[in-house]
Coordinates of C-alpha atoms and ligand atoms in Angstrom, one line a residue:
X1 CA -19.4 -36.9 -39.8
X2 CA -16.8 -39.0 -38.6
X3 CA -13.9 -38.4 -36.1
X4 CA -13.0 -34.8 -35.6
X5 CA -9.3 -35.2 -36.2
X6 CA -9.9 -36.6 -39.4
X7 CA -11.3 -33.4 -40.3
X8 CA -8.5 -31.1 -38.0
X9 CA -5.2 -29.1 -38.5
X10 CA -3.0 -28.9 -35.5
X11 CA -0.4 -26.7 -34.3
X12 CA 2.4 -27.5 -32.7
X13 CA 3.5 -25.2 -29.4
X14 CA 6.7 -25.5 -28.4
X15 CA 5.7 -25.0 -24.7
X16 CA 8.9 -22.3 -24.1
X17 CA 8.9 -20.4 -27.4
X18 CA 5.5 -19.5 -27.6
X19 CA 4.9 -16.8 -25.6
X20 CA 5.8 -15.7 -22.4
X21 CA 2.9 -14.2 -20.4
X22 CA 4.5 -13.7 -17.1
X23 CA 8.3 -12.0 -18.0
X24 CA 10.6 -14.5 -17.1
X25 CA 12.0 -15.3 -20.5
X26 CA 10.1 -18.6 -21.4
X27 CA 6.5 -19.6 -22.4
X28 CA 3.8 -20.4 -20.8
X29 CA 0.0 -21.0 -20.3
X30 CA -0.8 -17.5 -19.8
X31 CA 0.8 -16.2 -22.7
X32 CA -0.6 -19.4 -25.2
X33 CA -4.2 -18.3 -23.5
X34 CA -3.3 -14.6 -25.0
X35 CA -3.2 -15.9 -28.3
X36 CA -5.9 -18.3 -28.8
X37 CA -7.8 -15.3 -30.5
X38 CA -4.6 -15.5 -33.4
X39 CA -4.9 -19.0 -33.5
X40 CA -8.1 -18.7 -34.1
X41 CA -7.7 -15.8 -36.5
X42 CA -5.6 -18.6 -38.4
X43 CA -8.1 -21.0 -38.4
X44 CA -6.2 -24.2 -36.6
X45 CA -8.6 -27.2 -35.2
X46 CA -6.0 -28.4 -32.5
X47 CA -3.1 -27.7 -30.6
X48 CA -0.6 -30.1 -29.9
X49 CA 1.7 -29.3 -26.6
X50 CA 4.7 -30.1 -26.1
X51 CA 5.7 -31.6 -22.5
X52 CA 4.8 -29.3 -19.7
X53 CA 5.2 -31.2 -16.6
X54 CA 7.3 -30.7 -13.9
X55 CA 11.1 -31.1 -15.0
X56 CA 14.7 -30.7 -14.8
X57 CA 14.4 -29.6 -18.4
X58 CA 17.4 -31.6 -19.6
X59 CA 15.4 -32.3 -22.6
X60 CA 13.3 -29.5 -22.5
X61 CA 10.5 -30.9 -20.8
X62 CA 11.0 -34.5 -22.6
X63 CA 12.3 -35.8 -19.1
X64 CA 9.4 -35.8 -16.7
X65 CA 10.1 -35.7 -13.1
X66 CA 6.3 -35.5 -11.9
X67 CA 3.7 -36.8 -14.0
X68 CA 0.4 -35.1 -11.9
X69 CA 1.5 -31.4 -12.2
X70 CA 2.5 -28.5 -14.0
X71 CA 6.0 -27.2 -14.4
X72 CA 5.9 -23.7 -12.0
X73 CA 7.7 -21.7 -15.2
X74 CA 4.6 -22.5 -17.0
X75 CA 2.4 -22.1 -14.7
X76 CA 0.0 -24.2 -12.6
X77 CA -2.8 -26.3 -12.8
X78 CA -5.6 -23.5 -12.7
X79 CA -3.8 -22.1 -15.5
X80 CA -3.8 -25.5 -17.2
X81 CA -7.6 -25.5 -16.5
X82 CA -8.6 -22.3 -17.4
X83 CA -6.2 -23.1 -20.9
X84 CA -8.2 -25.7 -21.8
X85 CA -11.8 -23.7 -20.9
X86 CA -10.5 -21.1 -22.8
X87 CA -9.2 -23.1 -25.7
X88 CA -12.2 -25.1 -25.9
X89 CA -14.6 -22.2 -26.1
X90 CA -13.0 -21.2 -29.3
X91 CA -13.7 -24.6 -30.8
X92 CA -9.9 -25.7 -30.7
X93 CA -8.8 -29.2 -29.2
X94 CA -5.7 -29.9 -27.4
X95 CA -3.1 -33.0 -27.3
X96 CA -0.9 -32.9 -24.5
X97 CA 2.8 -34.5 -25.2
X98 CA 3.1 -37.7 -22.5
X99 CA 6.6 -39.1 -22.2
X100 CA 5.9 -42.8 -21.7
X101 CA 9.3 -44.6 -22.3
X102 CA 11.0 -43.1 -19.9
X103 CA 11.4 -40.5 -16.8
X104 CA 13.5 -37.8 -15.3
X105 CA 16.5 -39.3 -13.3
X106 CA 14.8 -36.7 -10.7
X107 CA 11.8 -38.8 -10.8
X108 CA 10.8 -40.1 -7.5
X109 CA 10.2 -44.0 -9.7
X110 CA 13.7 -43.7 -10.5
X111 CA 15.2 -42.6 -7.0
X112 CA 13.6 -45.6 -5.9
X113 CA 14.9 -47.8 -7.6
X114 CA 18.5 -46.5 -7.9
X115 CA 17.9 -46.7 -3.6
X116 CA 18.8 -50.3 -3.6
X117 CA 19.1 -53.5 -5.6
X118 CA 16.0 -54.9 -3.4
X119 CA 13.7 -52.1 -4.2
X120 CA 10.5 -52.8 -5.3
X121 CA 10.1 -49.9 -7.8
X122 CA 14.1 -51.5 -8.9
X123 CA 12.7 -53.5 -11.9
X124 CA 10.3 -50.5 -13.3
X125 CA 14.0 -49.4 -15.0
X126 CA 16.3 -51.5 -16.7
X127 CA 19.1 -52.5 -15.3
X128 CA 21.8 -54.9 -16.3
X129 CA 25.1 -56.0 -14.6
X130 CA 27.2 -55.7 -18.1
X131 CA 26.6 -53.1 -20.9
X132 CA 26.0 -54.1 -24.5
X133 CA 26.9 -51.8 -27.5
X134 CA 23.7 -50.4 -27.6
X135 CA 23.8 -46.6 -28.5
X136 CA 21.8 -43.4 -27.1
X137 CA 20.0 -41.7 -30.1
X138 CA 22.2 -38.7 -28.7
X139 CA 25.3 -40.3 -29.2
X140 CA 27.3 -42.1 -26.6
X141 CA 26.6 -45.3 -24.8
X142 CA 22.8 -45.9 -23.9
X143 CA 23.6 -47.3 -21.1
X144 CA 25.1 -45.4 -17.4
X145 CA 27.2 -46.9 -14.7
X146 CA 25.7 -46.8 -10.8
X147 CA 28.3 -47.2 -8.5
X148 CA 26.3 -47.7 -5.6
X149 CA 24.6 -51.0 -7.2
X150 CA 27.3 -51.8 -9.5
X151 CA 25.1 -52.1 -11.9
X152 CA 24.2 -50.3 -15.7
X153 CA 20.9 -48.7 -16.2
X154 CA 19.3 -48.1 -19.7
X155 CA 18.7 -44.6 -21.1
X156 CA 17.9 -44.1 -24.9
X157 CA 18.5 -41.1 -25.1
X158 CA 20.8 -38.5 -22.1
X159 CA 21.2 -40.1 -18.9
X160 CA 18.8 -38.1 -17.3
X161 CA 16.0 -39.4 -19.3
X162 CA 15.7 -43.4 -17.6
X163 CA 14.1 -45.5 -20.4
X164 CA 11.2 -47.3 -18.3
X165 CA 10.8 -51.4 -17.9
X166 CA 7.5 -52.1 -19.9
X167 CA 7.7 -55.2 -19.6
X168 CA 6.9 -54.8 -16.1
X169 CA 3.0 -54.7 -15.1
X170 CA 3.4 -52.3 -12.8
X171 CA 5.0 -49.3 -14.9
X172 CA 2.2 -49.9 -17.8
X173 CA -0.7 -49.5 -15.0
X174 CA 0.8 -46.4 -13.3
X175 CA 1.0 -45.0 -17.0
X176 CA -2.3 -46.0 -17.8
X177 CA -3.3 -44.0 -14.5
X178 CA -1.6 -40.9 -15.6
X179 CA -3.3 -41.2 -18.9
X180 CA -6.5 -41.0 -17.0
X181 CA -5.6 -38.1 -14.9
X182 CA -5.4 -36.0 -17.8
X183 CA -8.0 -37.3 -19.9
X184 CA -10.4 -36.1 -16.8
X185 CA -9.1 -32.8 -17.1
X186 CA -10.3 -32.0 -20.4
X187 CA -7.3 -33.0 -22.6
X188 CA -8.5 -34.1 -26.0
X189 CA -6.0 -36.9 -26.5
X190 CA -2.1 -37.3 -26.8
X191 CA 1.0 -37.0 -29.2
X192 CA 2.6 -40.1 -27.3
X193 CA 6.4 -39.5 -27.5
X194 CA 8.7 -42.0 -29.1
X195 CA 6.2 -44.7 -28.6
X196 CA 7.9 -47.1 -30.5
X197 CA 10.5 -47.8 -28.2
X198 CA 8.8 -48.6 -24.9
X199 CA 9.9 -52.3 -25.9
X200 CA 12.8 -53.5 -26.0
X201 CA 14.5 -56.7 -27.0
X202 CA 15.3 -58.4 -24.1
X203 CA 17.9 -61.3 -25.5
X204 CA 20.3 -57.9 -25.2
X205 CA 21.9 -58.8 -28.4
X206 CA 24.3 -56.0 -29.6
X207 CA 22.8 -54.1 -32.6
X208 CA 24.7 -54.9 -35.5
X209 CA 26.3 -51.8 -37.3
X210 CA 24.8 -50.1 -40.7
X211 CA 28.4 -49.6 -43.1
X212 CA 26.3 -47.6 -45.7
X213 CA 24.5 -45.0 -43.0
X214 CA 28.1 -45.6 -40.9
X215 CA 26.3 -45.8 -37.5
X216 CA 24.4 -48.0 -35.2
X217 CA 21.6 -49.9 -36.9
X218 CA 19.4 -49.9 -34.0
X219 CA 17.6 -53.1 -34.6
X220 CA 17.0 -55.0 -30.7
X221 CA 15.9 -51.2 -29.4
X222 CA 12.7 -50.4 -31.1
X223 CA 10.1 -51.7 -32.7
X224 CA 10.6 -55.0 -31.0
X225 CA 7.8 -57.8 -30.7
X226 CA 5.6 -57.3 -27.9
X227 CA 4.6 -53.4 -29.0
X228 CA 2.0 -53.9 -30.7
X229 CA -0.2 -55.5 -28.2
X230 CA 0.9 -52.7 -25.6
X231 CA 0.2 -49.8 -28.4
X232 CA -3.6 -51.8 -28.7
X233 CA -3.6 -51.8 -25.1
X234 CA -3.0 -48.2 -24.7
X235 CA -5.6 -47.3 -27.7
X236 CA -8.1 -49.4 -25.8
X237 CA -7.6 -47.5 -23.3
X238 CA -7.2 -44.1 -24.3
X239 CA -10.4 -45.0 -27.3
X240 CA -12.5 -45.7 -24.0
X241 CA -13.0 -42.0 -23.4
X242 CA -15.0 -40.7 -26.6
X243 CA -13.7 -38.6 -29.7
X244 CA -10.0 -39.1 -27.9
X245 CA -7.2 -39.0 -30.2
X246 CA -3.7 -40.5 -29.9
X247 CA -1.1 -39.8 -32.1
X248 CA 2.1 -41.7 -32.1
X249 CA 5.8 -40.7 -32.5
X250 CA 7.5 -43.8 -34.6
X251 CA 11.0 -42.2 -34.8
X252 CA 10.8 -44.1 -38.6
X253 CA 11.1 -43.4 -42.2
X254 CA 9.9 -46.9 -42.9
X255 CA 6.3 -47.4 -44.2
X256 CA 6.2 -51.0 -43.3
X257 CA 7.3 -50.2 -39.9
X258 CA 5.0 -47.2 -39.6
X259 CA 2.1 -48.4 -41.4
X260 CA 1.6 -51.2 -38.4
X261 CA 1.4 -48.7 -35.8
X262 CA -2.2 -47.2 -36.4
X263 CA -5.6 -47.6 -37.5
X264 CA -8.5 -49.9 -36.2
X265 CA -7.9 -50.6 -32.1
X266 CA -3.8 -49.1 -32.7
X267 CA -3.5 -45.4 -32.3
X268 CA -5.4 -43.1 -34.4
X269 CA -2.6 -42.0 -36.2
X270 CA 1.4 -41.8 -36.5
X271 CA 3.6 -39.1 -37.5
X272 CA 4.7 -39.8 -41.4
X273 CA 8.7 -39.3 -41.1
X274 CA 8.5 -40.9 -44.3
X275 CA 7.0 -38.0 -45.8
X276 CA 8.1 -35.5 -43.1
X277 CA 11.9 -35.5 -43.2
X278 CA 12.9 -35.9 -46.7
X279 CA 16.3 -34.2 -46.0
X280 CA 17.4 -31.9 -48.8
X281 CA 14.0 -30.7 -51.2
X282 CA 13.4 -33.7 -54.0
X283 CA 9.8 -33.0 -55.4
X284 CA 10.1 -36.8 -57.2
X285 CA 11.2 -38.6 -53.5
X286 CA 8.4 -36.3 -51.9
X287 CA 5.4 -37.7 -54.6
X288 CA 6.9 -40.9 -54.2
X289 CA 6.4 -41.3 -50.5
X290 CA 2.9 -39.8 -50.8
X291 CA 2.3 -42.3 -53.7
X292 CA 3.8 -45.0 -51.8
X293 CA 2.1 -44.2 -48.1
X294 CA -1.4 -43.7 -50.0
X295 CA -0.9 -47.7 -51.1
X296 CA 0.4 -48.7 -48.3
X297 CA -2.2 -47.4 -45.9
X298 CA -5.7 -49.5 -46.0
X299 CA -8.7 -47.7 -45.8
X300 CA -9.0 -46.9 -41.6
X301 CA -5.8 -45.3 -41.5
X302 CA -4.5 -41.9 -42.6
X303 CA -1.2 -40.3 -43.0
X304 CA -0.4 -36.7 -41.3
X305 CA 1.6 -34.5 -42.8
X306 CA 4.6 -32.3 -41.5
X307 CA 7.2 -30.7 -42.4
X308 CA 8.9 -28.9 -39.6
X309 CA 8.9 -29.8 -35.4
X310 CA 10.8 -29.1 -32.5
X311 CA 13.1 -31.7 -34.0
X312 CA 14.4 -30.9 -37.5
X313 CA 15.0 -28.0 -38.8
X314 CA 12.3 -25.7 -40.3
X315 CA 11.3 -27.1 -43.8
X316 CA 11.8 -23.4 -45.3
X317 CA 15.2 -23.3 -44.5
X318 CA 15.9 -27.2 -45.1
X319 CA 14.4 -26.9 -48.3
X320 CA 15.6 -24.0 -49.6
X321 CA 13.6 -21.7 -52.4
X322 CA 12.3 -19.3 -50.3
X323 CA 9.0 -18.3 -49.4
X324 CA 8.0 -19.4 -53.3
X325 CA 8.7 -23.0 -51.7
X326 CA 7.8 -22.8 -48.3
X327 CA 4.2 -21.7 -49.8
X328 CA 4.4 -24.6 -52.5
X329 CA 5.2 -27.0 -49.5
X330 CA 2.4 -25.2 -46.8
X331 CA -0.3 -26.0 -50.1
X332 CA 0.7 -29.2 -50.2
X333 CA 0.6 -30.4 -46.3
X334 CA -2.9 -28.5 -46.5
X335 CA -4.7 -30.3 -49.4
X336 CA -3.1 -33.3 -49.7
X337 CA -4.8 -36.5 -47.9
X338 CA -3.6 -36.7 -44.4
X339 CA -3.8 -34.9 -40.9
X340 CA -2.1 -31.9 -41.2
X341 CA 0.7 -30.4 -38.1
X342 CA 1.9 -26.8 -38.8
X343 CA 5.2 -25.7 -36.3
X344 CA 4.5 -22.6 -34.6
X345 CA 6.5 -19.6 -36.5
X346 CA 6.4 -21.5 -40.2
X347 CA 3.0 -19.6 -40.8
X348 CA 4.8 -16.2 -40.7
X349 CA 8.3 -18.0 -42.6
X350 CA 10.6 -17.7 -39.2
X351 CA 13.8 -19.7 -40.2
X352 CA 16.5 -22.1 -38.5
X353 CA 19.0 -20.4 -36.0
X354 CA 22.7 -21.5 -36.6
X355 CA 25.0 -20.3 -33.3
X356 CA 28.7 -19.3 -33.8
X357 CA 28.8 -19.3 -29.9
X358 CA 28.9 -23.2 -28.1
X359 CA 27.8 -21.4 -24.9
X360 CA 25.0 -20.2 -26.6
X361 CA 23.6 -23.9 -27.4
X362 CA 20.9 -25.4 -25.5
X363 CA 19.5 -28.2 -27.0
X364 CA 21.5 -31.6 -25.3
X365 CA 21.6 -33.2 -28.7
X366 CA 23.5 -30.3 -29.6
X367 CA 25.7 -30.1 -26.1
X368 CA 26.2 -33.8 -26.3
X369 CA 27.4 -33.4 -29.9
X370 CA 30.1 -31.3 -29.2
X371 CA 31.1 -32.7 -25.7
X372 CA 32.0 -36.2 -28.0
X373 CA 33.5 -34.5 -30.6
X374 CA 36.0 -32.8 -28.6
X375 CA 36.5 -35.8 -26.6
X376 CA 37.3 -37.3 -30.0
X377 CA 40.2 -34.8 -30.7
X378 CA 38.4 -32.6 -33.0
X379 CA 39.0 -28.6 -33.6
X380 CA 36.2 -26.2 -31.3
X381 CA 35.2 -25.5 -35.3
X382 CA 34.6 -29.1 -36.0
X383 CA 32.7 -29.8 -33.7
X384 CA 30.6 -26.8 -33.0
X385 CA 29.9 -28.1 -36.9
X386 CA 28.5 -31.1 -36.0
X387 CA 27.0 -29.7 -32.3
X388 CA 25.1 -27.3 -34.9
X389 CA 24.3 -30.3 -37.1
X390 CA 22.4 -32.3 -34.1
X391 CA 20.8 -29.0 -32.4
X392 CA 17.2 -28.8 -32.4
X393 CA 17.8 -25.2 -31.5
X394 CA 17.7 -24.1 -35.2
X395 CA 13.6 -24.1 -34.7
X396 CA 13.4 -23.7 -31.4
X397 CA 13.7 -19.7 -31.3
X398 CA 11.1 -17.5 -29.5
X399 CA 7.9 -17.1 -31.7
X400 CA 7.9 -13.5 -33.2
X401 CA 4.8 -11.5 -32.6
X402 CA 6.6 -8.0 -33.7
X403 CA 9.7 -6.4 -34.3
X404 CA 9.5 -4.9 -30.4
X405 CA 11.9 -5.8 -28.1
X406 CA 12.7 -9.3 -27.6
X407 CA 10.5 -9.8 -30.6
X408 CA 7.4 -9.4 -28.6
X409 CA 7.3 -12.6 -27.2
X410 CA 9.1 -11.5 -23.4
X411 CA 9.8 -8.3 -21.7
X412 CA 13.2 -9.8 -21.0
X413 CA 15.8 -11.6 -23.0
X414 CA 14.4 -15.1 -23.7
X415 CA 15.7 -18.3 -22.3
X416 CA 17.2 -19.2 -26.1
X417 CA 18.8 -16.3 -28.2
X418 CA 16.9 -14.6 -30.9
X419 CA 18.3 -14.7 -33.8
X420 CA 19.7 -11.4 -34.9
X421 CA 18.2 -11.5 -38.6
X422 CA 14.9 -12.6 -36.8
X423 CA 12.9 -9.5 -36.2
X424 CA 12.0 -8.5 -40.0
X425 CA 9.6 -11.5 -40.5
X426 CA 6.7 -10.9 -37.8
X427 CA 3.3 -11.4 -36.9
X428 CA 2.3 -8.0 -37.2
X429 CA 4.1 -7.2 -40.4
X430 CA 2.3 -9.7 -42.2
X431 CA -1.5 -9.5 -40.6
X432 CA -2.7 -7.1 -42.9
X433 CA -0.5 -7.8 -46.2
X434 CA -2.7 -10.0 -48.5
X435 CA -0.1 -11.3 -50.2
X436 CA 2.5 -12.8 -46.6
X437 CA 3.2 -15.7 -45.5
X438 CA 0.6 -15.3 -42.9
X439 CA -2.5 -14.0 -45.2
X440 CA -1.3 -17.4 -47.0
X441 CA -1.7 -19.9 -44.9
X442 CA -5.1 -18.0 -43.3
X443 CA -6.7 -18.0 -47.0
X444 CA -5.0 -21.9 -47.5
X445 CA -7.0 -22.9 -43.8
X446 CA -10.0 -21.0 -44.7
X447 CA -10.2 -22.6 -47.9
X448 CA -10.0 -26.1 -46.2
X449 CA -12.4 -25.8 -43.6
X450 CA -15.1 -24.6 -46.4
X451 CA -14.5 -28.0 -48.6
X452 CA -15.0 -31.2 -47.5
X453 CA -12.8 -32.8 -50.6
X454 CA -9.6 -31.3 -49.2
X455 CA -11.2 -32.3 -45.6
X456 CA -11.9 -36.0 -46.6
X457 CA -11.8 -36.7 -50.0
X458 CA -9.8 -39.2 -51.7
X459 CA -7.1 -38.8 -54.3
X460 CA -9.1 -39.2 -57.6
X461 CA -5.4 -38.6 -59.3
X462 CA -1.9 -37.9 -58.1
X463 CA 0.8 -37.0 -60.7
X464 CA 4.1 -35.2 -61.0
X465 CA 5.2 -34.4 -64.4
X466 CA 8.8 -33.0 -64.3
X467 CA 8.4 -30.9 -60.9
X468 CA 5.1 -30.2 -61.2
X469 CA 3.1 -32.1 -58.9
X470 CA -0.6 -32.4 -59.1
X471 CA -3.7 -34.2 -57.5
X472 CA -7.3 -34.2 -57.4
X473 CA -9.2 -34.6 -53.9
X474 CA -12.6 -36.1 -54.5
X475 CA -15.2 -36.5 -52.2
X476 CA -19.3 -37.2 -53.4
X477 CA -19.4 -33.2 -53.1
X478 CA -17.1 -31.8 -55.1
X479 CA -13.8 -32.2 -56.8
X480 CA -10.9 -29.8 -56.5
X481 CA -7.7 -29.8 -58.4
X482 CA -4.1 -28.7 -56.4
X483 CA -1.5 -28.1 -58.6
X484 CA 2.5 -27.5 -57.3
X485 CA 4.7 -26.2 -59.4
X486 CA 8.1 -27.0 -57.7
X487 CA 10.1 -26.5 -60.8
X488 CA 11.6 -23.5 -61.8
X489 CA 10.0 -23.0 -65.2
X490 CA 6.7 -21.6 -65.7
X491 CA 4.1 -24.9 -67.3
X492 CA 1.2 -25.1 -69.2
X493 CA -1.7 -27.3 -68.1
X494 CA -4.7 -28.0 -70.0
X495 CA -7.4 -27.6 -67.5
X496 CA -10.1 -29.0 -69.8
X497 CA -8.6 -32.2 -69.0
X498 CA -9.9 -32.5 -65.3
X499 CA -13.3 -30.1 -65.3
X500 CA -15.4 -30.8 -68.2
X501 CA -17.4 -27.2 -67.2
X502 CA -15.5 -24.0 -66.3
X503 CA -12.6 -23.5 -64.1
X504 CA -12.4 -21.4 -60.6
X505 CA -9.5 -20.4 -59.2
X506 CA -9.8 -20.9 -55.4
X507 CA -6.1 -19.8 -54.4
X508 CA -2.8 -19.3 -56.0
X509 CA 0.3 -18.3 -54.5
X510 CA 1.3 -16.0 -57.0
X511 CA -1.8 -14.1 -58.0
X512 CA -5.4 -13.4 -57.6
X513 CA -6.9 -13.5 -61.6
X514 CA -6.8 -17.3 -63.8
X515 CA -6.5 -15.9 -67.2
X516 CA -9.5 -17.6 -69.4
X517 CA -9.4 -20.2 -71.9
X518 CA -8.4 -24.2 -70.8
X519 CA -4.8 -23.6 -70.9
X520 CA -3.7 -22.3 -67.5
X521 CA 0.4 -21.2 -67.4
X522 CA 1.5 -22.3 -63.8
X523 CA 4.0 -19.9 -63.1
X524 CA 7.6 -21.2 -62.0
X525 CA 7.1 -21.8 -57.7
X526 CA 3.6 -21.2 -58.0
X527 CA 0.6 -23.2 -55.8
X528 CA -2.7 -23.3 -57.6
X529 CA -6.2 -25.0 -55.9
X530 CA -8.8 -24.9 -58.8
X531 CA -12.4 -26.3 -59.0
X532 CA -15.0 -26.6 -61.6
X533 CA -17.6 -23.8 -61.8
X534 CA -20.8 -25.1 -60.7
X535 CA -21.7 -27.0 -63.6
X536 CA -20.9 -30.6 -64.7
X537 CA -18.9 -32.2 -62.9
X538 CA -17.9 -35.1 -64.3
X539 CA -14.1 -35.9 -65.3
X540 CA -12.7 -36.4 -68.7
X541 CA -9.8 -38.0 -66.8
X542 CA -7.7 -37.7 -69.9
X543 CA -4.5 -37.6 -67.8
X544 CA -5.3 -39.9 -65.2
X545 CA -3.7 -42.5 -63.1
X546 CA -4.8 -45.8 -61.6
X547 CA -4.7 -44.0 -58.2
Ligands
LIG601 C1 10.8 -37.5 -29.0 C2 11.0 -35.7 -28.9 C3 12.3 -35.0 -28.5 C4 12.8 -36.0 -27.6 C5 12.7 -37.1 -27.7 C6 13.1 -37.9 -26.2 O1 11.4 -37.2 -30.4 O2 10.3 -34.9 -29.5 O3 12.1 -34.1 -28.5 O4 13.9 -35.5 -27.3 O5 11.6 -38.2 -28.1 O6 12.1 -37.7 -25.7

């Protein structure tokens, strides 16, 4: 049977924005519990929860001030435990986000570390007499001056997110205890935040400048030597608990880097930003990344498939092409080789939000960009444009459950703006409409569940012809052809080239019936999934590539 996660579809819940259960305008565990039946009906297998631990929420929970509790805004430990129980009752597994790289500056460890140069915890964080040129990923210097001790501390993100010193064995020990605590609470694994950042180069050499990208090249502050033994130790520790899953956020689009983090004795999978963070839509580039990944990975490695997250623009807005293209992308994500991660709201086609009012912006990255813009004499309009570009608020607006006040998310105004045009794209409207985005997702998930080759088959073929991307997934039981016509023109496909017997259509994003005959017209922007009709399954492979 293999490992459960290899067959699973995950769904990312951005904690503050999924469902408010207690009427304070922010998502919480009570809200998620109330929506578990919705998630069951959708057909997902696993949930990834963004951080829910106590936090001053400078970065919405990615700044943890206590690793052993639940933020009161999200509920109590009891609520957490009933959530885990209720999810497990429905066969939904739960992985939780864990930030091992940094803590909130309000965490007691940092308060101790900061209290004196001689405090035993001084070395739990990275202190230096002089800063180097390393830049924070949110902008500005990555070093913050502490007047009291006349030293600088390192923060790869906001200054309130202080990097731990993983060269200190006590830090590692403390974090392993944290992992043990949550594993024993019944979580099924972790999403490890910026896990390739745990080690920095202890020469503290300046980072070089990348003239092509016009930005700093983070050569010495991530993916450093020494990271892999730590990764293996984490993996070994977590995998002592049977069936636990580790997905790492390795913030890199470089396959040569990505591929080093997963596999035997390493993380189970990493996020494939090489596929997922494609900026503008480009079918050829997308195809090339799928091929390159498939070739780069060994048999113990599986890619992940995602196109939206709480850190990026939603693919429906980023890629253009409206619902039609979004359905193609969904089909790719749920039928290509990899572990899919659906981002909440994508299943109804929620769109990005851009604000024209800086006072409404919540994301620290956007706000810092605005501040830096104004400091460097940009006009308000220029600074706002840059801030909107950097801000991750765009994909963090409340889940649109209905067209009721506050989109059925909360009884009061939520913590973040509800875009004025958000109301019409909602769960309630789409529930019983056969060709809605939501129904399409449900159909795709159901189809995937019932077909082993879509969950674990290899690629028997993977090709693109004039923006029509297609692949065959095959295992010992069946063979399925997925055709994604990303072009604006209909294309003709000779299905006899793939199947010896008659062919049946399992799903299309545009129709319910297939015309008879071997030549099938794949409409512009149509996704179609085909299978042989149960006859001889031998392949003619007239169009086969060597994959
Ligand atoms: C990861 C998270 C992001 C956060 C950052 C710092 O990239 O996904 O939301 O801001 O780490 O913790």
